[in-house]
């Protein structure tokens, strides 16, 4: 594995080219996006895409998102391009939004898990953009972690879990959004959010001037459509994780505190190495969430206690990730 460090403000074209050549040769390249690090492969090369599934231990029924440098390239991979897609692409691309549309014929079934829909995204991270431009191909990329585990927000997270399985890790520093993109299904004239993310349901409704179907709380029963990947337990540390009210954390005795990892944002607890404190605004909290969980998860703790976050809509995507991380398999 080659670990190539690049400055996100001006990525070295020689290193970007090296990664672009590897992608074109069918190899796996991990790269930073604004949301989380992606595990990239040539999206039109079925053998390369199968390498993603093997490396992650990802079930074959879970489709992967295709990333492109431009909206025009993304559009070429969709059989239909409704007005909703055009409006959302103009408003939020490049950025943390994935559009699910009927797939064009040349998108291999490995990418769509045999289905008729393809997820498309134009990322905004300068390293991702430089790589996609240099490669000149669409790049299939799930988050660069083992299936159901915590997503990586740094190159080190990727190297720790998939270092033996990738040809190159492009290291462009920590991801700035910190949680995965919003996934919106636009098929059949509907607008259905499958996975909440940095682009909120309200943001989408505002751009479309129309009602938007939010993600169901119970994908098995509530939602007309769900994302295959939204199996309940997901984004999870290996240590059992429990969400508890602030008062429960403040009531912990020194003994209990010493045995647990604790993630807080407003609770008053004495600072210690097993306490991680996150910012009290949703953007700041999201940016640091996975790195904090990765740290709490590597210290052999019995349990990770997470202070409950606010009920407000601005925290929807964060609550979704915490709930999935706390669901027992
Ligand atoms: O921010 C992100 O989206 C990151 C970066 C790397 O772009 N990628 C990411 O990919 O989170 P992944 O594979 O970890 O999660 C993609 C989610 C899964 O829940 C998957 O089931 C869903 O999107 N998805 C992908 N293609 C789909 C499709 N054609 N139809 C429905 N859901 C789809
Ligand atoms: Mg993932």
mmCIF file of C-alpha atoms and ligand atoms in Angstrom:
data_model
loop_
_atom_site.group_PDB
_atom_site.id
_atom_site.type_symbol
_atom_site.label_atom_id
_atom_site.label_comp_id
_atom_site.label_asym_id
_atom_site.label_seq_id
_atom_site.Cartn_x
_atom_site.Cartn_y
_atom_site.Cartn_z
ATOM 1 C CA UNK A 1 0.000 0.000 0.000
ATOM 2 C CA UNK A 2 1.206 3.448 -0.937
ATOM 3 C CA UNK A 3 0.355 6.303 1.441
ATOM 4 C CA UNK A 4 0.413 9.523 -0.598
ATOM 5 C CA UNK A 5 0.014 12.761 1.356
ATOM 6 C CA UNK A 6 -1.410 15.685 -0.595
ATOM 7 C CA UNK A 7 -2.183 19.243 0.431
ATOM 8 C CA UNK A 8 -5.970 19.644 0.131
ATOM 9 C CA UNK A 9 -5.514 23.298 -0.852
ATOM 10 C CA UNK A 10 -3.285 22.436 -3.815
ATOM 11 C CA UNK A 11 -2.993 18.686 -4.402
ATOM 12 C CA UNK A 12 0.307 17.654 -6.011
ATOM 13 C CA UNK A 13 -0.577 16.739 -9.638
ATOM 14 C CA UNK A 14 2.103 14.011 -9.765
ATOM 15 C CA UNK A 15 0.574 12.155 -6.805
ATOM 16 C CA UNK A 16 -2.955 12.685 -8.110
ATOM 17 C CA UNK A 17 -1.859 11.279 -11.467
ATOM 18 C CA UNK A 18 -0.366 8.218 -9.807
ATOM 19 C CA UNK A 19 -3.695 7.522 -8.088
ATOM 20 C CA UNK A 20 -5.620 8.209 -11.313
ATOM 21 C CA UNK A 21 -3.486 5.704 -13.202
ATOM 22 C CA UNK A 22 -4.092 3.077 -10.514
ATOM 23 C CA UNK A 23 -7.873 3.611 -10.765
ATOM 24 C CA UNK A 24 -7.748 3.239 -14.539
ATOM 25 C CA UNK A 25 -5.782 0.008 -14.072
ATOM 26 C CA UNK A 26 -8.624 -1.432 -11.958
ATOM 27 C CA UNK A 27 -6.902 -1.028 -8.565
ATOM 28 C CA UNK A 28 -8.465 0.260 -5.336
ATOM 29 C CA UNK A 29 -7.643 3.820 -4.271
ATOM 30 C CA UNK A 30 -8.885 5.329 -1.007
ATOM 31 C CA UNK A 31 -9.369 9.095 -1.222
ATOM 32 C CA UNK A 32 -10.776 11.926 0.893
ATOM 33 C CA UNK A 33 -14.159 13.446 0.195
ATOM 34 C CA UNK A 34 -15.779 16.263 2.180
ATOM 35 C CA UNK A 35 -18.016 13.701 3.958
ATOM 36 C CA UNK A 36 -15.831 10.666 4.718
ATOM 37 C CA UNK A 37 -12.989 8.800 2.951
ATOM 38 C CA UNK A 38 -14.109 6.698 -0.017
ATOM 39 C CA UNK A 39 -12.833 3.329 -1.260
ATOM 40 C CA UNK A 40 -12.653 3.990 -4.991
ATOM 41 C CA UNK A 41 -12.656 1.736 -8.036
ATOM 42 C CA UNK A 42 -13.272 2.201 -11.777
ATOM 43 C CA UNK A 43 -17.082 2.196 -11.844
ATOM 44 C CA UNK A 44 -17.366 0.783 -15.361
ATOM 45 C CA UNK A 45 -14.964 -2.110 -14.652
ATOM 46 C CA UNK A 46 -16.902 -4.961 -12.975
ATOM 47 C CA UNK A 47 -13.730 -6.719 -11.801
ATOM 48 C CA UNK A 48 -12.515 -3.538 -10.091
ATOM 49 C CA UNK A 49 -15.907 -2.974 -8.443
ATOM 50 C CA UNK A 50 -15.919 -6.549 -7.121
ATOM 51 C CA UNK A 51 -12.630 -5.742 -5.373
ATOM 52 C CA UNK A 52 -14.491 -3.122 -3.298
ATOM 53 C CA UNK A 53 -16.990 -5.713 -2.068
ATOM 54 C CA UNK A 54 -14.217 -8.192 -1.248
ATOM 55 C CA UNK A 55 -12.124 -5.633 0.662
ATOM 56 C CA UNK A 56 -15.067 -4.325 2.723
ATOM 57 C CA UNK A 57 -16.804 -7.648 3.271
ATOM 58 C CA UNK A 58 -19.830 -5.844 1.836
ATOM 59 C CA UNK A 59 -22.912 -7.904 1.015
ATOM 60 C CA UNK A 60 -23.537 -8.139 -2.753
ATOM 61 C CA UNK A 61 -27.058 -6.723 -2.328
ATOM 62 C CA UNK A 62 -25.755 -3.310 -1.183
ATOM 63 C CA UNK A 63 -25.174 -0.916 -4.137
ATOM 64 C CA UNK A 64 -22.303 1.591 -4.230
ATOM 65 C CA UNK A 65 -22.382 5.301 -5.075
ATOM 66 C CA UNK A 66 -20.726 6.486 -8.293
ATOM 67 C CA UNK A 67 -18.671 9.693 -8.089
ATOM 68 C CA UNK A 68 -17.920 11.971 -11.030
ATOM 69 C CA UNK A 69 -16.067 15.237 -11.572
ATOM 70 C CA UNK A 70 -19.040 16.999 -13.165
ATOM 71 C CA UNK A 71 -22.835 16.930 -13.151
ATOM 72 C CA UNK A 72 -22.767 16.247 -16.922
ATOM 73 C CA UNK A 73 -20.759 13.061 -16.330
ATOM 74 C CA UNK A 74 -23.185 11.997 -13.618
ATOM 75 C CA UNK A 75 -26.165 12.671 -15.837
ATOM 76 C CA UNK A 76 -24.690 10.413 -18.552
ATOM 77 C CA UNK A 77 -24.951 7.505 -16.095
ATOM 78 C CA UNK A 78 -28.698 8.005 -15.551
ATOM 79 C CA UNK A 79 -31.375 6.830 -18.000
ATOM 80 C CA UNK A 80 -33.691 9.626 -16.885
ATOM 81 C CA UNK A 81 -32.861 13.062 -15.574
ATOM 82 C CA UNK A 82 -35.977 14.614 -14.064
ATOM 83 C CA UNK A 83 -36.284 18.339 -13.332
ATOM 84 C CA UNK A 84 -35.823 17.521 -9.633
ATOM 85 C CA UNK A 85 -32.369 16.082 -10.397
ATOM 86 C CA UNK A 86 -31.388 19.163 -12.376
ATOM 87 C CA UNK A 87 -32.488 21.520 -9.594
ATOM 88 C CA UNK A 88 -30.809 19.569 -6.813
ATOM 89 C CA UNK A 89 -27.604 19.102 -8.795
ATOM 90 C CA UNK A 90 -27.431 22.832 -9.482
ATOM 91 C CA UNK A 91 -28.098 23.693 -5.850
ATOM 92 C CA UNK A 92 -25.909 21.151 -4.044
ATOM 93 C CA UNK A 93 -23.225 19.799 -6.417
ATOM 94 C CA UNK A 94 -20.399 19.626 -5.930
ATOM 95 C CA UNK A 95 -21.306 18.598 -2.391
ATOM 96 C CA UNK A 96 -22.623 16.021 0.106
ATOM 97 C CA UNK A 97 -25.732 14.897 -1.817
ATOM 98 C CA UNK A 98 -26.309 11.577 -3.634
ATOM 99 C CA UNK A 99 -29.102 11.265 -6.208
ATOM 100 C CA UNK A 100 -30.648 7.854 -6.902
ATOM 101 C CA UNK A 101 -31.894 7.543 -10.494
ATOM 102 C CA UNK A 102 -32.617 4.837 -13.073
ATOM 103 C CA UNK A 103 -29.262 3.558 -14.272
ATOM 104 C CA UNK A 104 -27.939 3.940 -17.823
ATOM 105 C CA UNK A 105 -27.104 0.708 -19.677
ATOM 106 C CA UNK A 106 -23.350 0.992 -19.273
ATOM 107 C CA UNK A 107 -23.478 1.034 -15.458
ATOM 108 C CA UNK A 108 -22.528 -2.529 -14.490
ATOM 109 C CA UNK A 109 -24.865 -4.523 -12.220
ATOM 110 C CA UNK A 110 -22.002 -4.883 -9.695
ATOM 111 C CA UNK A 111 -22.409 -1.146 -8.952
ATOM 112 C CA UNK A 112 -26.188 -1.266 -8.537
ATOM 113 C CA UNK A 113 -26.277 -4.640 -6.757
ATOM 114 C CA UNK A 114 -28.240 -6.001 -9.684
ATOM 115 C CA UNK A 115 -30.923 -3.311 -9.363
ATOM 116 C CA UNK A 116 -32.165 -0.695 -11.793
ATOM 117 C CA UNK A 117 -31.058 2.326 -9.729
ATOM 118 C CA UNK A 118 -27.722 4.078 -9.507
ATOM 119 C CA UNK A 119 -26.578 6.513 -6.808
ATOM 120 C CA UNK A 120 -24.668 9.507 -8.224
ATOM 121 C CA UNK A 121 -22.593 12.150 -6.462
ATOM 122 C CA UNK A 122 -20.231 14.981 -7.435
ATOM 123 C CA UNK A 123 -18.040 15.523 -4.356
ATOM 124 C CA UNK A 124 -16.626 18.942 -3.474
ATOM 125 C CA UNK A 125 -13.377 17.951 -1.764
ATOM 126 C CA UNK A 126 -10.507 19.394 -3.842
ATOM 127 C CA UNK A 127 -8.543 16.115 -3.691
ATOM 128 C CA UNK A 128 -11.569 14.080 -4.804
ATOM 129 C CA UNK A 129 -12.229 16.557 -7.598
ATOM 130 C CA UNK A 130 -8.624 16.546 -8.776
ATOM 131 C CA UNK A 131 -8.566 12.741 -8.750
ATOM 132 C CA UNK A 132 -11.864 12.398 -10.653
ATOM 133 C CA UNK A 133 -10.718 14.947 -13.228
ATOM 134 C CA UNK A 134 -7.348 13.258 -13.715
ATOM 135 C CA UNK A 135 -8.867 9.771 -13.879
ATOM 136 C CA UNK A 136 -11.529 10.860 -16.378
ATOM 137 C CA UNK A 137 -13.764 7.946 -15.364
ATOM 138 C CA UNK A 138 -16.679 7.526 -12.963
ATOM 139 C CA UNK A 139 -15.460 6.137 -9.636
ATOM 140 C CA UNK A 140 -17.548 3.787 -7.501
ATOM 141 C CA UNK A 141 -16.824 4.485 -3.844
ATOM 142 C CA UNK A 142 -18.455 3.403 -0.612
ATOM 143 C CA UNK A 143 -17.042 4.653 2.670
ATOM 144 C CA UNK A 144 -13.559 3.160 3.144
ATOM 145 C CA UNK A 145 -14.310 0.973 6.172
ATOM 146 C CA UNK A 146 -15.251 -2.641 6.678
ATOM 147 C CA UNK A 147 -18.970 -3.270 6.231
ATOM 148 C CA UNK A 148 -21.118 -1.923 9.155
ATOM 149 C CA UNK A 149 -18.064 -0.454 10.963
ATOM 150 C CA UNK A 150 -17.379 3.224 11.658
ATOM 151 C CA UNK A 151 -16.748 5.370 8.600
ATOM 152 C CA UNK A 152 -13.243 6.844 8.231
ATOM 153 C CA UNK A 153 -12.679 10.586 8.433
ATOM 154 C CA UNK A 154 -8.878 10.407 8.273
ATOM 155 C CA UNK A 155 -6.382 8.463 6.145
ATOM 156 C CA UNK A 156 -5.157 6.742 9.305
ATOM 157 C CA UNK A 157 -8.630 5.283 9.912
ATOM 158 C CA UNK A 158 -8.484 3.807 6.390
ATOM 159 C CA UNK A 159 -4.979 2.429 6.801
ATOM 160 C CA UNK A 160 -5.923 0.757 10.087
ATOM 161 C CA UNK A 161 -8.887 -1.118 8.607
ATOM 162 C CA UNK A 162 -8.132 -1.557 4.891
ATOM 163 C CA UNK A 163 -4.413 -0.856 4.596
ATOM 164 C CA UNK A 164 -3.688 -4.340 3.257
ATOM 165 C CA UNK A 165 -6.440 -4.233 0.653
ATOM 166 C CA UNK A 166 -5.855 -0.975 -1.197
ATOM 167 C CA UNK A 167 -3.160 0.021 -3.699
ATOM 168 C CA UNK A 168 -3.029 3.680 -2.652
ATOM 169 C CA UNK A 169 -4.361 5.812 0.184
ATOM 170 C CA UNK A 170 -4.499 9.469 -0.828
ATOM 171 C CA UNK A 171 -4.189 11.439 2.395
ATOM 172 C CA UNK A 172 -5.776 14.879 2.207
ATOM 173 C CA UNK A 173 -6.270 15.445 5.932
ATOM 174 C CA UNK A 174 -9.471 15.111 7.970
ATOM 175 C CA UNK A 175 -12.856 15.215 6.243
ATOM 176 C CA UNK A 176 -14.666 18.482 6.913
ATOM 177 C CA UNK A 177 -18.345 17.413 6.943
ATOM 178 C CA UNK A 178 -17.621 14.214 8.839
ATOM 179 C CA UNK A 179 -20.765 12.171 8.148
ATOM 180 C CA UNK A 180 -21.926 10.537 4.919
ATOM 181 C CA UNK A 181 -23.865 12.276 2.159
ATOM 182 C CA UNK A 182 -27.628 12.716 2.095
ATOM 183 C CA UNK A 183 -29.116 10.058 -0.242
ATOM 184 C CA UNK A 184 -32.272 11.046 -2.160
ATOM 185 C CA UNK A 185 -34.267 8.743 -4.400
ATOM 186 C CA UNK A 186 -35.760 10.650 -7.359
ATOM 187 C CA UNK A 187 -37.276 7.735 -9.241
ATOM 188 C CA UNK A 188 -40.872 7.642 -10.396
ATOM 189 C CA UNK A 189 -41.469 11.367 -9.876
ATOM 190 C CA UNK A 190 -40.942 11.069 -6.120
ATOM 191 C CA UNK A 191 -38.473 12.727 -3.795
ATOM 192 C CA UNK A 192 -37.616 10.396 -0.953
ATOM 193 C CA UNK A 193 -34.710 10.907 1.429
ATOM 194 C CA UNK A 194 -33.190 7.466 2.067
ATOM 195 C CA UNK A 195 -30.372 8.595 4.324
ATOM 196 C CA UNK A 196 -30.214 11.940 6.166
ATOM 197 C CA UNK A 197 -26.988 13.919 5.858
ATOM 198 C CA UNK A 198 -25.511 17.397 5.763
ATOM 199 C CA UNK A 199 -28.034 18.496 3.136
ATOM 200 C CA UNK A 200 -31.259 18.511 5.163
ATOM 201 C CA UNK A 201 -34.805 17.574 4.182
ATOM 202 C CA UNK A 202 -35.683 21.269 4.629
ATOM 203 C CA UNK A 203 -32.818 22.339 2.306
ATOM 204 C CA UNK A 204 -34.121 19.970 -0.378
ATOM 205 C CA UNK A 205 -37.751 21.010 0.054
ATOM 206 C CA UNK A 206 -36.747 24.652 -0.232
ATOM 207 C CA UNK A 207 -34.923 24.135 -3.532
ATOM 208 C CA UNK A 208 -37.741 22.044 -5.009
ATOM 209 C CA UNK A 209 -40.534 24.167 -3.581
ATOM 210 C CA UNK A 210 -42.343 20.921 -2.819
ATOM 211 C CA UNK A 211 -42.886 18.419 -0.057
ATOM 212 C CA UNK A 212 -40.167 15.864 0.497
ATOM 213 C CA UNK A 213 -40.548 12.434 2.025
ATOM 214 C CA UNK A 214 -38.182 12.198 4.987
ATOM 215 C CA UNK A 215 -36.368 9.028 5.952
ATOM 216 C CA UNK A 216 -38.563 6.552 7.805
ATOM 217 C CA UNK A 217 -37.718 5.790 11.375
ATOM 218 C CA UNK A 218 -38.366 2.113 10.690
ATOM 219 C CA UNK A 219 -37.145 1.232 7.207
ATOM 220 C CA UNK A 220 -38.778 -2.195 7.372
ATOM 221 C CA UNK A 221 -42.299 -0.910 7.922
ATOM 222 C CA UNK A 222 -42.582 2.832 7.512
ATOM 223 C CA UNK A 223 -40.964 3.890 4.300
ATOM 224 C CA UNK A 224 -42.232 3.273 0.826
ATOM 225 C CA UNK A 225 -38.618 2.845 -0.228
ATOM 226 C CA UNK A 226 -35.503 2.290 1.735
ATOM 227 C CA UNK A 227 -31.871 2.256 0.880
ATOM 228 C CA UNK A 228 -30.588 -1.317 0.827
ATOM 229 C CA UNK A 229 -27.608 -0.168 2.837
ATOM 230 C CA UNK A 230 -29.655 1.180 5.698
ATOM 231 C CA UNK A 231 -29.547 -2.096 7.563
ATOM 232 C CA UNK A 232 -30.103 -1.122 11.119
ATOM 233 C CA UNK A 233 -26.792 -1.728 12.790
ATOM 234 C CA UNK A 234 -24.265 0.375 10.939
ATOM 235 C CA UNK A 235 -21.627 3.032 11.489
ATOM 236 C CA UNK A 236 -20.857 1.170 14.686
ATOM 237 C CA UNK A 237 -17.790 0.902 16.918
ATOM 238 C CA UNK A 238 -16.846 -2.589 18.156
ATOM 239 C CA UNK A 239 -17.490 -1.520 21.739
ATOM 240 C CA UNK A 240 -21.216 -1.564 22.666
ATOM 241 C CA UNK A 241 -22.613 1.960 22.460
ATOM 242 C CA UNK A 242 -25.520 3.357 24.464
ATOM 243 C CA UNK A 243 -27.257 6.750 24.179
ATOM 244 C CA UNK A 244 -28.179 8.177 27.576
ATOM 245 C CA UNK A 245 -29.500 11.474 28.967
ATOM 246 C CA UNK A 246 -27.043 14.098 30.165
ATOM 247 C CA UNK A 247 -28.113 13.527 33.780
ATOM 248 C CA UNK A 248 -27.119 9.833 33.621
ATOM 249 C CA UNK A 249 -23.625 10.782 32.554
ATOM 250 C CA UNK A 250 -23.319 13.453 35.240
ATOM 251 C CA UNK A 251 -24.426 10.880 37.828
ATOM 252 C CA UNK A 252 -21.658 8.401 36.966
ATOM 253 C CA UNK A 253 -19.284 7.683 39.815
ATOM 254 C CA UNK A 254 -15.522 7.726 39.390
ATOM 255 C CA UNK A 255 -15.440 3.903 39.122
ATOM 256 C CA UNK A 256 -17.995 3.742 36.332
ATOM 257 C CA UNK A 257 -16.317 6.662 34.567
ATOM 258 C CA UNK A 258 -12.999 4.865 34.625
ATOM 259 C CA UNK A 259 -14.456 1.771 32.954
ATOM 260 C CA UNK A 260 -16.467 3.443 30.161
ATOM 261 C CA UNK A 261 -15.795 5.625 27.193
ATOM 262 C CA UNK A 262 -17.909 8.770 27.337
ATOM 263 C CA UNK A 263 -18.933 11.099 24.527
ATOM 264 C CA UNK A 264 -20.475 14.387 25.655
ATOM 265 C CA UNK A 265 -21.327 17.800 24.265
ATOM 266 C CA UNK A 266 -22.854 19.635 27.236
ATOM 267 C CA UNK A 267 -22.713 17.245 30.217
ATOM 268 C CA UNK A 268 -20.376 18.266 33.021
ATOM 269 C CA UNK A 269 -17.823 15.548 33.586
ATOM 270 C CA UNK A 270 -14.234 15.864 34.716
ATOM 271 C CA UNK A 271 -11.868 15.805 31.726
ATOM 272 C CA UNK A 272 -10.055 12.494 31.363
ATOM 273 C CA UNK A 273 -8.606 10.328 28.639
ATOM 274 C CA UNK A 274 -11.827 8.341 28.290
ATOM 275 C CA UNK A 275 -14.021 11.407 27.866
ATOM 276 C CA UNK A 276 -14.432 12.997 24.437
ATOM 277 C CA UNK A 277 -16.141 16.384 24.221
ATOM 278 C CA UNK A 278 -17.696 17.490 20.942
ATOM 279 C CA UNK A 279 -18.850 20.962 19.842
ATOM 280 C CA UNK A 280 -22.454 21.940 20.628
ATOM 281 C CA UNK A 281 -23.379 22.872 17.037
ATOM 282 C CA UNK A 282 -24.429 20.104 14.624
ATOM 283 C CA UNK A 283 -21.820 20.900 11.933
ATOM 284 C CA UNK A 284 -18.965 20.903 14.438
ATOM 285 C CA UNK A 285 -20.311 17.801 16.181
ATOM 286 C CA UNK A 286 -20.598 15.890 12.865
ATOM 287 C CA UNK A 287 -17.081 16.872 11.805
ATOM 288 C CA UNK A 288 -15.510 15.345 14.919
ATOM 289 C CA UNK A 289 -17.956 12.518 15.692
ATOM 290 C CA UNK A 290 -16.321 9.537 13.965
ATOM 291 C CA UNK A 291 -12.777 10.432 15.018
ATOM 292 C CA UNK A 292 -13.970 10.642 18.646
ATOM 293 C CA UNK A 293 -15.726 7.261 18.365
ATOM 294 C CA UNK A 294 -12.634 5.730 16.741
ATOM 295 C CA UNK A 295 -10.551 6.939 19.713
ATOM 296 C CA UNK A 296 -13.032 5.671 22.300
ATOM 297 C CA UNK A 297 -13.239 2.337 20.457
ATOM 298 C CA UNK A 298 -9.546 1.519 20.438
ATOM 299 C CA UNK A 299 -9.014 1.506 24.166
ATOM 300 C CA UNK A 300 -10.691 -1.794 25.086
ATOM 301 C CA UNK A 301 -13.563 -0.222 26.998
ATOM 302 C CA UNK A 302 -16.608 -2.182 28.179
ATOM 303 C CA UNK A 303 -19.077 0.358 26.856
ATOM 304 C CA UNK A 304 -19.321 3.750 25.189
ATOM 305 C CA UNK A 305 -21.928 6.089 26.668
ATOM 306 C CA UNK A 306 -23.093 8.866 24.366
ATOM 307 C CA UNK A 307 -24.901 11.911 25.706
ATOM 308 C CA UNK A 308 -28.224 12.313 23.860
ATOM 309 C CA UNK A 309 -28.263 15.122 21.286
ATOM 310 C CA UNK A 310 -31.107 17.641 20.737
ATOM 311 C CA UNK A 311 -34.374 16.638 19.030
ATOM 312 C CA UNK A 312 -34.150 19.556 16.570
ATOM 313 C CA UNK A 313 -34.168 18.816 12.817
ATOM 314 C CA UNK A 314 -30.627 20.194 12.444
ATOM 315 C CA UNK A 315 -29.464 17.121 14.410
ATOM 316 C CA UNK A 316 -31.402 14.533 12.335
ATOM 317 C CA UNK A 317 -28.409 13.066 10.484
ATOM 318 C CA UNK A 318 -26.368 12.847 13.691
ATOM 319 C CA UNK A 319 -29.216 11.164 15.590
ATOM 320 C CA UNK A 320 -29.589 8.699 12.704
ATOM 321 C CA UNK A 321 -25.898 7.704 12.912
ATOM 322 C CA UNK A 322 -25.930 7.449 16.717
ATOM 323 C CA UNK A 323 -29.083 5.321 16.688
ATOM 324 C CA UNK A 324 -27.597 2.954 14.112
ATOM 325 C CA UNK A 325 -24.337 2.740 16.040
ATOM 326 C CA UNK A 326 -26.265 1.792 19.181
ATOM 327 C CA UNK A 327 -28.457 -0.904 17.614
ATOM 328 C CA UNK A 328 -27.293 -4.337 18.699
ATOM 329 C CA UNK A 329 -26.781 -6.913 15.940
HETATM 330 O O1 LIG B 1 -20.718 10.513 1.694
HETATM 331 C C1 LIG B 1 -20.852 9.438 1.106
HETATM 332 O O2 LIG B 1 -21.910 9.118 0.543
HETATM 333 C C2 LIG B 1 -19.652 8.485 1.101
HETATM 334 C C3 LIG B 1 -18.548 9.122 0.247
HETATM 335 C C4 LIG B 1 -17.375 8.208 0.051
HETATM 336 O O3 LIG B 1 -19.075 9.549 -0.977
HETATM 337 N N1 LIG B 1 -20.043 7.218 0.570
HETATM 338 C C5 LIG B 1 -20.839 6.370 1.262
HETATM 339 O O4 LIG B 1 -21.069 5.165 0.613
HETATM 340 O O5 LIG B 1 -21.283 6.617 2.362
HETATM 341 P P1 LIG B 1 -21.654 3.903 1.364
HETATM 342 O O6 LIG B 1 -21.627 2.813 0.343
HETATM 343 O O7 LIG B 1 -20.936 3.675 2.617
HETATM 344 O O8 LIG B 1 -23.152 4.287 1.617
HETATM 345 C C6 LIG B 1 -23.984 4.502 0.505
HETATM 346 C C7 LIG B 1 -25.413 4.360 0.871
HETATM 347 C C8 LIG B 1 -25.753 2.935 1.248
HETATM 348 O O9 LIG B 1 -26.726 2.993 2.277
HETATM 349 C C9 LIG B 1 -26.336 2.372 -0.036
HETATM 350 O O10 LIG B 1 -27.247 1.323 0.182
HETATM 351 C C10 LIG B 1 -27.007 3.593 -0.626
HETATM 352 O O11 LIG B 1 -26.192 4.680 -0.291
HETATM 353 N N2 LIG B 1 -27.092 3.472 -2.073
HETATM 354 C C11 LIG B 1 -26.088 3.455 -2.971
HETATM 355 N N3 LIG B 1 -26.558 3.242 -4.209
HETATM 356 C C12 LIG B 1 -27.898 3.132 -4.093
HETATM 357 C C13 LIG B 1 -28.951 2.871 -5.006
HETATM 358 N N4 LIG B 1 -28.700 2.681 -6.298
HETATM 359 N N5 LIG B 1 -30.216 2.800 -4.532
HETATM 360 C C14 LIG B 1 -30.467 2.976 -3.228
HETATM 361 N N6 LIG B 1 -29.512 3.220 -2.304
HETATM 362 C C15 LIG B 1 -28.254 3.288 -2.726
HETATM 363 MG MG1 LIG B 2 -20.624 3.153 4.486
#
